[in-house]
Amino acid sequence: MGDGVPCMLMRGGTSKGAYFLAGDLPEDPAERDDLLLRIMGSPDSRQIDGIGGAHPLTSKVAVISPSSRPDADVDYLFLQVGVDQATVSDQQNCGNLLAGVGPFAIERGLAAAAPVRIHLVNSDSLATATFTGADGVVEYEGDTAIAGVPGTAAAIVLDFAGTSGSATGALLPTGNVTDVIDGVTVTCIDNGMPVVVVPAAALGRTGYETVAELEADARLRRRVRALQLGAGELMGLGDVSAAPVPKISLVAAPADGGTICTRTFIPVRVHESIGVLGAVSVATVLLLGGAAGADLAAVKPGQTRFDIEHPSGHLEVEAEVDQDPLVVRRSGVVRTARKLFDGTVFPRRSL
Ligand code: NQM
């Protein structure tokens, strides 16, 4: 057995990931990624020889270090580890794992007390996490429920300042409010997550299908793949055939009293709910006149809180934009997180 690596496994929102101090991982990105693949058990659809959970939502890594920025306490680098592919991508953020970053920083002594100011390295943006925690002790128990997680836990309020354009660096990465890709009118947006918003009806679907129905729909998956590849080029992401972005959100009129109904391909598997910044990005589309799917939503002038329906319930996000010029003023969301174990993980040897 090789050397072990200090690691904390946490649920962050509706995802789960391995949290590391940057100093405990190799500095060289290629060496680091090789180690992470061996820790998570990739490539293997079951990740049976590692701690990955055999789904993109549970094959995630957060790398935390003291921040070099005066306006942040810690740096948070998110890495999406492929499940059946030997890929490690920094091309996206993860707002769900972000929920665990503040608590991890307190537990590891990188921040004295909440709120914790977090520099999201992937997008070079800032978030503030407000929760109960100080002097190495975090309160995880509480009465906040989030859809997709059984029971309740302590609230972690995440606030994003300004535009949070991620891998693309622009709110409208194609420069247009709408684009036609593969014959379908879509809106390509990036308020923290590159997302292609497409009315489900334009693909001949209702948008109310179950995750299992969507994953079994080979014809739809081919259309979604074409949209992902086409949007990747248009959004300046290049060849995204092995990348976890952009996400494709199928939208439909709300079915349960919310603002809009979503089904999100991430981009191969279908999300059991929706990513945090994915939801923020969809909400932002609803504020753009003429955007694809905006007419399906029940949005009132001046509205800043949006109830995003997804396969396992609702996710409430906040988003505020200035229209002229078009800039995001702020976004926000309430999540929960929990420490699952803290210890030493033993990577398998190279194959
Ligand atoms: O959009 C999944 C998740 C995510 C990302 C994905 C996320 C976000 O639910 O901020 O949280 O879209 O791949 O963890």
Short mmCIF file of C-alpha atoms and ligand atoms in Angstrom, two decimals, residues 15 57 60 92 94-96 193 247 266 271 275-278, ligand 1:
data_model
loop_
_atom_site.label_atom_id
_atom_site.label_comp_id
_atom_site.label_asym_id
_atom_site.label_seq_id
_atom_site.Cartn_x
_atom_site.Cartn_y
_atom_site.Cartn_z
CA SER A 15 -23.26 16.35 -4.28
CA LEU A 57 -22.29 14.08 -8.80
CA LYS A 60 -15.82 15.44 -7.27
CA GLN A 92 -16.33 24.06 -14.36
CA CYS A 94 -19.26 23.39 -8.42
CA GLY A 95 -21.61 25.43 -6.26
CA ASN A 96 -22.67 22.32 -4.37
CA MET A 193 -21.62 27.66 -15.04
CA LYS A 247 -24.51 21.69 -19.28
CA ILE A 266 -24.38 17.41 -17.09
CA HIS A 271 -28.72 15.65 -12.99
CA GLY A 275 -26.32 22.30 -9.92
CA VAL A 276 -26.25 25.47 -7.85
CA LEU A 277 -24.51 27.68 -10.39
CA GLY A 278 -26.38 25.82 -13.12
O1 NQM B 1 -23.80 24.04 -10.98
C1 NQM B 1 -23.24 19.34 -11.11
C2 NQM B 1 -23.55 19.71 -8.76
C3 NQM B 1 -23.10 20.19 -10.08
C4 NQM B 1 -22.48 21.49 -10.22
C5 NQM B 1 -23.01 19.59 -12.50
C6 NQM B 1 -22.96 22.56 -9.33
C7 NQM B 1 -23.19 23.91 -9.90
O2 NQM B 1 -24.74 19.58 -8.55
O3 NQM B 1 -22.77 24.87 -9.26
O4 NQM B 1 -23.15 22.41 -8.14
O5 NQM B 1 -23.71 20.43 -13.07
O6 NQM B 1 -22.17 18.90 -13.04
O7 NQM B 1 -22.71 19.43 -7.91
#
